[in-house]
Short mmCIF file of C-alpha atoms and ligand atoms in Angstrom, two decimals:
data_model
loop_
_atom_site.label_atom_id
_atom_site.label_comp_id
_atom_site.label_asym_id
_atom_site.label_seq_id
_atom_site.Cartn_x
_atom_site.Cartn_y
_atom_site.Cartn_z
CA UNK A 1 47.95 -43.04 130.82
CA UNK A 2 51.50 -41.91 130.49
CA UNK A 3 52.43 -45.00 131.89
CA UNK A 4 50.51 -47.06 129.38
CA UNK A 5 52.09 -45.01 126.53
CA UNK A 6 55.61 -45.46 127.78
CA UNK A 7 55.18 -49.34 128.35
CA UNK A 8 53.79 -49.68 124.98
CA UNK A 9 56.78 -47.76 123.47
CA UNK A 10 59.53 -50.14 125.49
CA UNK A 11 57.55 -53.20 124.42
CA UNK A 12 57.42 -52.06 120.96
CA UNK A 13 61.16 -51.32 120.88
CA UNK A 14 61.65 -55.08 122.36
CA UNK A 15 59.52 -56.34 119.77
CA UNK A 16 61.39 -55.05 116.87
CA UNK A 17 64.05 -56.39 118.35
CA UNK A 18 62.64 -59.79 118.35
CA UNK A 19 62.32 -59.80 114.73
CA UNK A 20 65.25 -58.56 113.90
CA UNK A 21 66.64 -61.46 115.83
CA UNK A 22 64.03 -64.30 114.43
CA UNK A 23 64.85 -62.85 110.91
CA UNK A 24 68.77 -63.49 111.31
CA UNK A 25 68.01 -66.75 112.29
CA UNK A 26 65.74 -67.82 109.58
CA UNK A 27 68.35 -66.20 107.14
CA UNK A 28 71.19 -68.02 108.76
CA UNK A 29 69.14 -71.63 108.75
CA UNK A 30 68.39 -71.06 105.15
CA UNK A 31 71.74 -70.10 104.25
CA UNK A 32 70.85 -66.62 102.94
CA UNK A 33 73.97 -64.54 103.92
CA UNK A 34 75.16 -63.97 107.11
CA UNK A 35 76.12 -67.02 107.95
CA UNK A 36 79.06 -66.24 110.15
CA UNK A 37 77.11 -63.76 112.14
CA UNK A 38 75.44 -64.95 115.09
CA UNK A 39 72.09 -63.59 116.28
CA UNK A 40 73.79 -62.80 119.78
CA UNK A 41 75.27 -59.90 117.88
CA UNK A 42 72.04 -57.96 117.81
CA UNK A 43 72.06 -56.15 120.87
CA UNK A 44 68.64 -55.79 122.84
CA UNK A 45 67.39 -52.31 123.06
CA UNK A 46 69.12 -49.93 125.88
CA UNK A 47 66.18 -49.75 128.26
CA UNK A 48 68.45 -48.01 130.99
CA UNK A 49 66.59 -44.61 131.23
CA UNK A 50 63.23 -45.91 131.07
CA UNK A 51 60.78 -46.03 133.51
CA UNK A 52 58.25 -48.26 132.12
CA UNK A 53 57.58 -51.56 134.01
CA UNK A 54 58.91 -53.92 131.64
CA UNK A 55 62.14 -51.77 131.65
CA UNK A 56 62.31 -51.88 135.56
CA UNK A 57 61.97 -55.53 135.33
CA UNK A 58 64.57 -56.07 132.94
CA UNK A 59 67.17 -53.63 135.23
CA UNK A 60 65.92 -55.49 138.46
CA UNK A 61 66.64 -58.84 137.34
CA UNK A 62 69.72 -57.61 135.17
CA UNK A 63 68.24 -60.11 132.49
CA UNK A 64 70.64 -61.47 129.77
CA UNK A 65 70.19 -61.79 126.33
CA UNK A 66 68.94 -65.28 126.32
CA UNK A 67 66.49 -64.24 129.20
CA UNK A 68 65.16 -61.25 127.72
CA UNK A 69 64.61 -63.22 124.45
CA UNK A 70 62.87 -65.84 126.46
CA UNK A 71 60.55 -63.23 128.08
CA UNK A 72 59.64 -61.29 124.71
CA UNK A 73 58.97 -64.69 123.00
CA UNK A 74 56.30 -65.57 125.88
CA UNK A 75 54.94 -62.32 125.33
CA UNK A 76 54.72 -62.43 121.72
CA UNK A 77 51.30 -64.63 121.20
CA UNK A 78 49.56 -61.67 123.74
CA UNK A 79 51.20 -58.56 121.66
CA UNK A 80 52.19 -59.46 118.10
CA UNK A 81 51.01 -63.24 117.56
CA UNK A 82 51.56 -62.83 113.85
CA UNK A 83 55.47 -62.02 114.35
CA UNK A 84 55.55 -65.89 114.55
CA UNK A 85 53.75 -66.40 111.20
CA UNK A 86 57.31 -65.84 109.45
CA UNK A 87 58.50 -69.13 110.62
CA UNK A 88 55.83 -70.62 108.56
CA UNK A 89 55.59 -68.56 105.48
CA UNK A 90 58.86 -70.03 104.55
CA UNK A 91 57.56 -72.97 103.21
CA UNK A 92 53.91 -72.22 101.81
CA UNK A 93 53.73 -75.27 99.78
CA UNK A 94 55.14 -77.81 102.38
CA UNK A 95 52.03 -78.28 104.84
CA UNK A 96 54.40 -78.97 108.01
CA UNK A 97 56.07 -77.15 110.93
CA UNK A 98 59.65 -76.58 110.74
CA UNK A 99 60.68 -79.24 112.94
CA UNK A 100 63.71 -77.20 113.86
CA UNK A 101 61.50 -74.72 115.23
CA UNK A 102 60.80 -77.27 117.65
CA UNK A 103 56.95 -77.70 118.55
CA UNK A 104 55.62 -74.44 118.37
CA UNK A 105 51.97 -75.50 119.57
CA UNK A 106 49.16 -74.30 117.37
CA UNK A 107 46.13 -74.17 119.37
CA UNK A 108 42.61 -75.05 118.23
CA UNK A 109 41.55 -71.23 118.00
CA UNK A 110 44.91 -70.82 115.80
CA UNK A 111 47.28 -69.34 118.53
CA UNK A 112 50.59 -70.15 118.24
CA UNK A 113 52.69 -70.99 121.33
CA UNK A 114 56.15 -71.01 121.38
CA UNK A 115 58.18 -73.49 123.51
CA UNK A 116 61.59 -73.81 124.81
CA UNK A 117 62.62 -75.43 121.68
CA UNK A 118 61.58 -72.33 119.69
CA UNK A 119 63.53 -70.54 121.89
CA UNK A 120 66.35 -72.80 121.41
CA UNK A 121 66.31 -72.57 117.70
CA UNK A 122 65.97 -68.56 117.49
CA UNK A 123 69.08 -68.67 120.11
CA UNK A 124 71.27 -71.21 118.90
CA UNK A 125 70.17 -72.81 115.42
CA UNK A 126 72.33 -75.77 115.43
CA UNK A 127 74.73 -74.91 117.86
CA UNK A 128 74.07 -77.54 120.76
CA UNK A 129 75.76 -75.34 123.45
CA UNK A 130 73.48 -72.46 122.64
CA UNK A 131 70.73 -74.26 122.66
CA UNK A 132 71.61 -75.85 125.88
CA UNK A 133 71.65 -72.35 127.46
CA UNK A 134 68.21 -72.17 126.74
CA UNK A 135 67.52 -75.40 129.26
CA UNK A 136 68.87 -73.65 131.94
CA UNK A 137 66.29 -71.00 131.97
CA UNK A 138 63.38 -73.63 131.94
CA UNK A 139 65.04 -75.17 134.83
CA UNK A 140 62.99 -75.00 137.94
CA UNK A 141 65.87 -73.41 139.96
CA UNK A 142 65.99 -70.54 137.52
CA UNK A 143 64.20 -67.18 138.53
CA UNK A 144 61.83 -67.59 135.54
CA UNK A 145 60.10 -70.51 136.91
CA UNK A 146 60.89 -70.32 140.42
CA UNK A 147 59.38 -67.00 140.48
CA UNK A 148 56.45 -68.04 138.26
CA UNK A 149 57.61 -65.55 135.58
CA UNK A 150 57.06 -68.24 133.03
CA UNK A 151 54.93 -71.08 133.37
CA UNK A 152 55.54 -74.21 131.58
CA UNK A 153 52.51 -75.13 129.48
CA UNK A 154 50.08 -78.30 130.25
CA UNK A 155 52.49 -80.52 132.25
CA UNK A 156 51.78 -83.51 130.27
CA UNK A 157 54.77 -82.76 127.76
CA UNK A 158 57.79 -85.38 128.25
CA UNK A 159 60.46 -82.35 128.24
CA UNK A 160 60.17 -78.96 129.59
CA UNK A 161 61.47 -78.09 126.28
CA UNK A 162 58.51 -79.13 124.49
CA UNK A 163 56.17 -77.39 126.94
CA UNK A 164 54.48 -74.33 125.72
CA UNK A 165 56.00 -71.15 127.40
CA UNK A 166 53.74 -68.99 129.17
CA UNK A 167 54.34 -65.67 130.74
CA UNK A 168 52.38 -65.10 134.09
CA UNK A 169 49.25 -63.02 133.95
CA UNK A 170 50.22 -60.50 136.68
CA UNK A 171 53.20 -59.51 134.61
CA UNK A 172 51.39 -59.56 131.40
CA UNK A 173 49.25 -57.13 132.91
CA UNK A 174 51.72 -54.92 134.73
CA UNK A 175 54.02 -54.97 131.54
CA UNK A 176 50.99 -53.54 129.35
CA UNK A 177 48.82 -51.54 131.47
CA UNK A 178 51.15 -50.71 134.51
CA UNK A 179 48.54 -51.75 137.01
CA UNK A 180 48.75 -54.94 138.94
CA UNK A 181 45.95 -57.23 138.05
CA UNK A 182 43.32 -57.97 140.60
CA UNK A 183 42.87 -61.38 141.09
CA UNK A 184 39.96 -63.12 143.13
CA UNK A 185 41.78 -64.45 146.27
CA UNK A 186 39.01 -66.58 147.22
CA UNK A 187 38.94 -68.88 150.00
CA UNK A 188 42.01 -71.03 149.42
CA UNK A 189 44.29 -67.74 149.20
CA UNK A 190 46.40 -67.94 152.45
CA UNK A 191 46.65 -64.29 152.91
CA UNK A 192 44.88 -60.88 153.57
CA UNK A 193 45.62 -57.64 152.96
CA UNK A 194 45.86 -55.33 156.38
CA UNK A 195 45.53 -51.76 156.42
CA UNK A 196 45.81 -49.15 158.99
CA UNK A 197 44.32 -45.76 159.51
CA UNK A 198 46.62 -44.33 161.70
CA UNK A 199 49.66 -42.41 160.95
CA UNK A 200 53.34 -42.30 162.20
CA UNK A 201 52.54 -39.56 164.81
CA UNK A 202 49.90 -42.24 165.96
CA UNK A 203 52.30 -44.57 167.14
CA UNK A 204 54.50 -44.47 170.36
CA UNK A 205 57.51 -46.33 170.15
CA UNK A 206 60.97 -46.49 171.84
CA UNK A 207 63.60 -44.54 170.39
CA UNK A 208 65.57 -47.30 169.70
CA UNK A 209 62.74 -49.21 167.87
CA UNK A 210 62.24 -46.06 165.78
CA UNK A 211 65.74 -45.81 164.81
CA UNK A 212 65.79 -49.58 163.92
CA UNK A 213 62.77 -49.20 161.71
CA UNK A 214 64.57 -46.58 159.53
CA UNK A 215 66.75 -49.29 158.25
CA UNK A 216 63.67 -50.98 156.60
CA UNK A 217 62.56 -47.63 154.89
CA UNK A 218 66.01 -46.96 153.94
CA UNK A 219 65.70 -50.58 152.24
CA UNK A 220 62.62 -49.65 150.97
CA UNK A 221 63.74 -46.29 149.35
CA UNK A 222 67.18 -47.25 147.97
CA UNK A 223 67.45 -51.11 148.01
CA UNK A 224 66.49 -50.73 144.24
CA UNK A 225 69.11 -48.70 143.50
CA UNK A 226 71.75 -50.87 145.67
CA UNK A 227 70.59 -53.80 143.67
CA UNK A 228 70.33 -52.60 140.18
CA UNK A 229 72.15 -49.35 139.67
CA UNK A 230 74.97 -50.61 142.00
CA UNK A 231 74.79 -53.98 140.60
CA UNK A 232 74.68 -55.82 143.94
CA UNK A 233 72.12 -58.19 143.01
CA UNK A 234 74.91 -60.73 142.13
CA UNK A 235 76.69 -60.17 145.59
CA UNK A 236 73.77 -59.71 147.94
CA UNK A 237 70.73 -62.31 148.63
CA UNK A 238 67.66 -60.49 147.43
CA UNK A 239 64.88 -59.16 149.55
CA UNK A 240 64.70 -57.90 152.94
CA UNK A 241 63.83 -59.77 156.10
CA UNK A 242 62.80 -58.08 159.77
CA UNK A 243 61.97 -59.90 162.75
CA UNK A 244 59.51 -57.57 164.89
CA UNK A 245 59.81 -59.30 168.48
CA UNK A 246 58.33 -58.18 171.72
CA UNK A 247 55.15 -58.52 174.14
CA UNK A 248 51.66 -58.61 172.47
CA UNK A 249 50.04 -55.03 171.87
CA UNK A 250 53.29 -53.36 171.36
CA UNK A 251 52.52 -52.23 168.05
CA UNK A 252 54.25 -54.81 165.78
CA UNK A 253 51.30 -55.37 163.34
CA UNK A 254 50.33 -51.71 163.68
CA UNK A 255 54.30 -50.61 162.46
CA UNK A 256 54.00 -53.01 159.78
CA UNK A 257 50.96 -51.61 158.06
CA UNK A 258 52.50 -48.22 158.59
CA UNK A 259 55.65 -49.19 156.54
CA UNK A 260 53.41 -50.08 153.86
CA UNK A 261 50.94 -47.18 154.09
CA UNK A 262 53.81 -44.89 154.09
CA UNK A 263 55.54 -46.30 151.11
CA UNK A 264 52.76 -46.80 148.91
CA UNK A 265 52.81 -50.58 149.44
CA UNK A 266 50.05 -52.90 149.85
CA UNK A 267 50.83 -55.37 152.85
CA UNK A 268 49.43 -58.73 152.94
CA UNK A 269 49.23 -61.02 156.12
CA UNK A 270 50.05 -64.42 155.79
CA UNK A 271 48.28 -67.11 157.58
CA UNK A 272 50.74 -69.53 158.67
CA UNK A 273 48.46 -71.63 161.09
CA UNK A 274 46.67 -72.15 157.72
CA UNK A 275 49.70 -73.06 156.09
CA UNK A 276 50.81 -75.70 158.51
CA UNK A 277 47.84 -76.76 160.19
CA UNK A 278 45.56 -78.16 157.24
CA UNK A 279 45.91 -80.94 154.93
CA UNK A 280 44.85 -78.62 151.91
CA UNK A 281 46.76 -80.44 148.99
CA UNK A 282 46.57 -77.05 147.43
CA UNK A 283 48.27 -75.01 150.36
CA UNK A 284 51.89 -75.28 148.58
CA UNK A 285 50.57 -73.87 145.53
CA UNK A 286 48.52 -71.09 146.71
CA UNK A 287 51.47 -70.26 149.05
CA UNK A 288 53.45 -70.07 146.02
CA UNK A 289 50.60 -67.57 144.30
CA UNK A 290 51.33 -65.26 147.33
CA UNK A 291 54.77 -64.98 147.11
CA UNK A 292 54.59 -64.56 142.92
CA UNK A 293 52.11 -61.69 143.21
CA UNK A 294 53.84 -60.25 145.99
CA UNK A 295 57.07 -59.91 144.38
CA UNK A 296 55.79 -58.49 141.02
CA UNK A 297 53.60 -56.39 143.11
CA UNK A 298 55.96 -55.12 145.75
CA UNK A 299 53.83 -56.23 148.50
CA UNK A 300 55.18 -56.55 151.71
CA UNK A 301 54.52 -59.61 153.51
CA UNK A 302 53.64 -60.03 157.13
CA UNK A 303 53.84 -63.23 159.20
CA UNK A 304 52.55 -63.00 162.36
CA UNK A 305 52.91 -65.46 165.08
CA UNK A 306 56.10 -66.78 163.21
CA UNK A 307 57.19 -68.70 166.20
CA UNK A 308 55.81 -72.07 164.41
CA UNK A 309 58.79 -71.41 162.19
CA UNK A 310 61.32 -70.95 164.61
CA UNK A 311 63.90 -73.41 166.54
CA UNK A 312 63.58 -77.07 166.06
CA UNK A 313 61.38 -78.91 163.58
CA UNK A 314 58.73 -80.57 165.97
CA UNK A 315 59.48 -84.07 165.99
CA UNK A 316 57.00 -86.39 163.59
CA UNK A 317 54.86 -88.32 165.21
CA UNK A 318 52.63 -89.07 162.50
CA UNK A 319 51.71 -87.95 158.97
CA UNK A 320 50.16 -84.31 159.82
CA UNK A 321 53.75 -83.44 161.57
CA UNK A 322 55.21 -84.74 158.68
CA UNK A 323 53.10 -82.73 156.41
CA UNK A 324 53.48 -79.54 158.65
CA UNK A 325 57.20 -79.73 159.00
CA UNK A 326 57.42 -79.86 155.13
CA UNK A 327 55.00 -76.72 154.74
CA UNK A 328 57.49 -74.95 156.98
CA UNK A 329 60.74 -76.16 155.07
CA UNK A 330 58.75 -74.76 152.12
CA UNK A 331 57.67 -71.48 153.68
CA UNK A 332 61.10 -70.70 155.03
CA UNK A 333 62.61 -71.46 151.77
CA UNK A 334 60.60 -69.20 150.10
CA UNK A 335 60.88 -66.56 152.26
CA UNK A 336 64.94 -66.71 151.85
CA UNK A 337 64.47 -66.35 148.00
CA UNK A 338 61.48 -63.67 148.09
CA UNK A 339 63.00 -60.35 146.67
CA UNK A 340 60.50 -58.09 148.41
CA UNK A 341 60.17 -57.20 152.12
CA UNK A 342 58.98 -59.96 154.56
CA UNK A 343 58.60 -58.94 158.34
CA UNK A 344 58.16 -61.81 160.58
CA UNK A 345 56.23 -60.97 164.18
CA UNK A 346 56.71 -63.06 167.22
CA UNK A 347 56.23 -62.50 170.90
CA UNK A 348 59.34 -64.59 172.00
CA UNK A 349 62.98 -64.20 171.05
CA UNK A 350 63.99 -67.00 173.23
CA UNK A 351 63.07 -69.71 170.72
CA UNK A 352 65.18 -68.15 167.87
CA UNK A 353 67.94 -70.11 167.38
CA UNK A 354 71.42 -68.42 166.25
CA UNK A 355 71.01 -69.90 162.53
CA UNK A 356 67.77 -68.60 161.75
CA UNK A 357 68.52 -65.23 163.54
CA UNK A 358 71.22 -64.92 160.71
CA UNK A 359 68.45 -65.15 158.30
CA UNK A 360 67.19 -61.81 158.94
CA UNK A 361 68.71 -58.57 157.65
CA UNK A 362 67.15 -57.06 160.96
CA UNK A 363 65.93 -57.77 164.50
CA UNK A 364 63.83 -55.37 165.76
CA UNK A 365 62.66 -55.29 169.73
CA UNK A 366 59.26 -53.62 170.64
CA UNK A 367 59.73 -53.48 173.97
CA UNK A 368 57.11 -52.73 176.56
CA UNK A 369 56.34 -49.06 176.60
CA UNK A 370 58.04 -47.21 179.22
CA UNK A 371 55.52 -44.57 181.67
CA UNK A 372 56.79 -41.59 179.51
CA UNK A 373 55.41 -43.69 176.48
CA UNK A 374 52.32 -45.00 178.51
CA UNK A 375 51.47 -41.18 178.90
CA UNK A 376 51.50 -40.47 175.32
CA UNK A 377 49.30 -43.64 174.27
CA UNK A 378 46.72 -42.68 177.12
CA UNK A 379 47.02 -38.91 175.91
CA UNK A 380 46.35 -39.38 172.00
CA UNK A 381 43.95 -42.57 172.52
CA UNK A 382 40.82 -40.78 173.46
CA UNK A 383 38.00 -39.63 171.00
CA UNK A 384 38.14 -36.12 170.72
CA UNK A 385 34.71 -36.18 171.91
CA UNK A 386 35.08 -37.95 174.95
CA UNK A 387 34.76 -35.92 178.05
CA UNK A 388 37.08 -36.86 181.05
CA UNK A 389 36.03 -36.34 184.52
CA UNK A 390 37.95 -33.67 186.19
CA UNK A 391 39.41 -36.38 188.71
CA UNK A 392 40.97 -38.27 186.01
CA UNK A 393 45.13 -38.06 185.96
CA UNK A 394 46.25 -40.05 182.89
CA UNK A 395 49.74 -39.18 183.89
CA UNK A 396 49.12 -41.12 187.19
CA UNK A 397 47.27 -43.98 185.63
CA UNK A 398 49.85 -44.31 183.16
CA UNK A 399 52.90 -44.36 185.61
CA UNK A 400 51.04 -46.82 188.03
CA UNK A 401 49.87 -49.46 185.24
CA UNK A 402 52.14 -51.31 183.16
CA UNK A 403 49.90 -51.80 180.23
CA UNK A 404 50.99 -52.21 176.48
CA UNK A 405 49.65 -50.03 173.83
CA UNK A 406 46.92 -52.71 172.78
CA UNK A 407 46.01 -53.13 176.66
CA UNK A 408 45.55 -49.13 177.00
CA UNK A 409 43.48 -48.98 174.27
CA UNK A 410 41.46 -51.90 175.26
CA UNK A 411 40.70 -49.83 178.32
CA UNK A 412 39.83 -46.88 176.58
CA UNK A 413 37.54 -48.42 174.24
CA UNK A 414 35.60 -50.25 177.26
CA UNK A 415 35.92 -46.92 179.18
CA UNK A 416 34.29 -45.06 176.62
CA UNK A 417 31.43 -47.43 176.02
CA UNK A 418 30.60 -47.08 179.55
CA UNK A 419 30.45 -43.53 179.27
CA UNK A 420 28.19 -43.71 176.21
CA UNK A 421 25.91 -46.40 177.39
CA UNK A 422 25.32 -43.99 180.42
CA UNK A 423 23.80 -40.87 177.83
CA UNK A 424 27.53 -39.80 177.06
CA UNK A 425 28.62 -38.74 180.47
CA UNK A 426 32.14 -37.84 181.07
CA UNK A 427 34.55 -40.63 181.74
CA UNK A 428 35.77 -41.52 185.61
CA UNK A 429 38.53 -42.84 187.12
CA UNK A 430 36.61 -45.70 188.09
CA UNK A 431 35.84 -46.31 184.57
CA UNK A 432 39.45 -46.72 183.55
CA UNK A 433 40.44 -48.68 186.82
CA UNK A 434 37.51 -51.28 185.73
CA UNK A 435 38.94 -51.37 182.31
CA UNK A 436 42.18 -51.67 183.70
CA UNK A 437 41.48 -54.67 186.16
CA UNK A 438 39.84 -56.54 183.34
CA UNK A 439 43.06 -56.15 181.45
CA UNK A 440 45.03 -57.60 184.30
CA UNK A 441 42.79 -60.46 184.62
CA UNK A 442 43.37 -61.06 181.07
CA UNK A 443 47.15 -61.50 181.59
CA UNK A 444 46.54 -63.20 184.85
CA UNK A 445 47.80 -60.44 186.91
CA UNK A 446 46.21 -59.11 190.07
CA UNK A 447 44.56 -55.37 189.71
N1 ATP B 1 53.32 -48.35 170.30
C1 ATP B 1 52.19 -48.31 170.06
N2 ATP B 1 51.73 -47.00 169.90
C2 ATP B 1 50.16 -46.49 169.77
N3 ATP B 1 49.37 -47.43 169.83
C3 ATP B 1 49.67 -48.87 170.23
C4 ATP B 1 51.07 -49.13 170.28
N4 ATP B 1 50.75 -50.57 170.14
C5 ATP B 1 50.04 -50.65 170.23
N5 ATP B 1 49.10 -50.02 170.11
C6 ATP B 1 47.66 -50.35 170.09
O1 ATP B 1 47.24 -51.54 170.10
C7 ATP B 1 46.69 -52.11 168.88
C8 ATP B 1 47.22 -53.33 168.61
O2 ATP B 1 48.63 -53.37 168.42
P1 ATP B 1 49.22 -54.26 167.61
O3 ATP B 1 47.99 -55.27 167.13
O4 ATP B 1 50.35 -53.61 166.58
O5 ATP B 1 50.28 -54.98 168.48
P2 ATP B 1 51.19 -56.20 168.09
O6 ATP B 1 52.34 -55.90 168.52
O7 ATP B 1 50.92 -56.58 166.83
O8 ATP B 1 50.47 -57.41 169.29
P3 ATP B 1 50.30 -58.98 169.04
O9 ATP B 1 51.88 -59.57 169.48
O10 ATP B 1 49.89 -59.59 169.95
O11 ATP B 1 50.12 -59.49 167.61
C9 ATP B 1 46.90 -51.05 167.91
O12 ATP B 1 46.02 -51.02 167.17
C10 ATP B 1 46.90 -49.68 168.59
O13 ATP B 1 45.98 -49.09 168.68
MG1 MG B 2 50.01 -58.25 165.79
#
């Protein structure tokens, strides 16, 4: 609840600022005093000490005067539409819009939608240079458009300046209620949330792996301060990318889930195969939605089997290959500009070329567990209700069988089910060895 109050207070100050800018512009425009002054002299409120979502966003992206004005202008129709009435009240006798105001669109339900031209008028009046600065904000390469902060209207407009400015629904929710909007993520949404019930104590990792993981945790904790308060956002690329590589079942997925769980972030797994394998005209758009939402809501994005993204693009034999390559390029480029945390997982490091490796902030190896680590996985893997036959020596089993954590858990599942099937009897060495043989068979090794 306090969050809502804080959000409301900051938006209120921002709207007050907006109104004063708008009024100054109109005064200047109609030649009522203040002609030499510029609206740019009206500094936006200092939200430095506030922890509202809006203030956080402004700080995170170090928004300029014009950017902030664009953002609040896009919020006005939702928060205080009557503010724009000022623009019309001026010429009550003339039933026409101020051309200078640039096609504020009046929808059939009476809602006023400001456009890029509205913004250009408020910022620049007749000053062409200032008006042009607004165009930069509506450029596809600008943060606002690239990250879906603003969407430009229906799309049939001749120029982006004439398109209604719309704020992203997620941001609107975030700025007001402080809660990310729960979207229906339907069948076309190429990502799914992944969670874990385990805790850090349950993961047995090589000390080197654990040490490397601390680096990501440090970023999660202090990255915001570095980029905003230390002002490094202009010098460093946004976000943090990590590559987890190592044999199957060594805990890569589990660790990604845990990083989210322990830092209060949701983890979403992006289905790369869906992205590259299907002719879905919607894929790029859907993928765009994943990144936009992830950015606004602080999700960690997890890309499993990321090998598909590495190394040389496959040769194009047909339209499908071309399509797949195009999707891969799109995905890679988006991962690079993503300002959250992305984790890519792979079994192979060999295919990774140097140019690709440089794109990661960290590359973390998940080796096969050594005997001492395997013992721990075995020891802590059973249900507290499972009883082990006196002949079972877990240390010996762990030493003699070089299995990854995932395979060990498969053996434990198999052996426990054997015991349960037979009235909940104690688990025997034979149960375990049978399970182990099955795992070896999967790996193509002899037991
Ligand atoms: N280091 C570990 N410590 C404890 N348990 C582990 C460990 N690694 C794997 N496990 C167990 O194996 C299961 C599967 O592991 P996980 O899915 O994280 O492996 P992975 O490295 O992502 O494998 P893949 O490369 O096949 O995707 C885990 O849910 C956990 O029960
Ligand atoms: Mg995995």
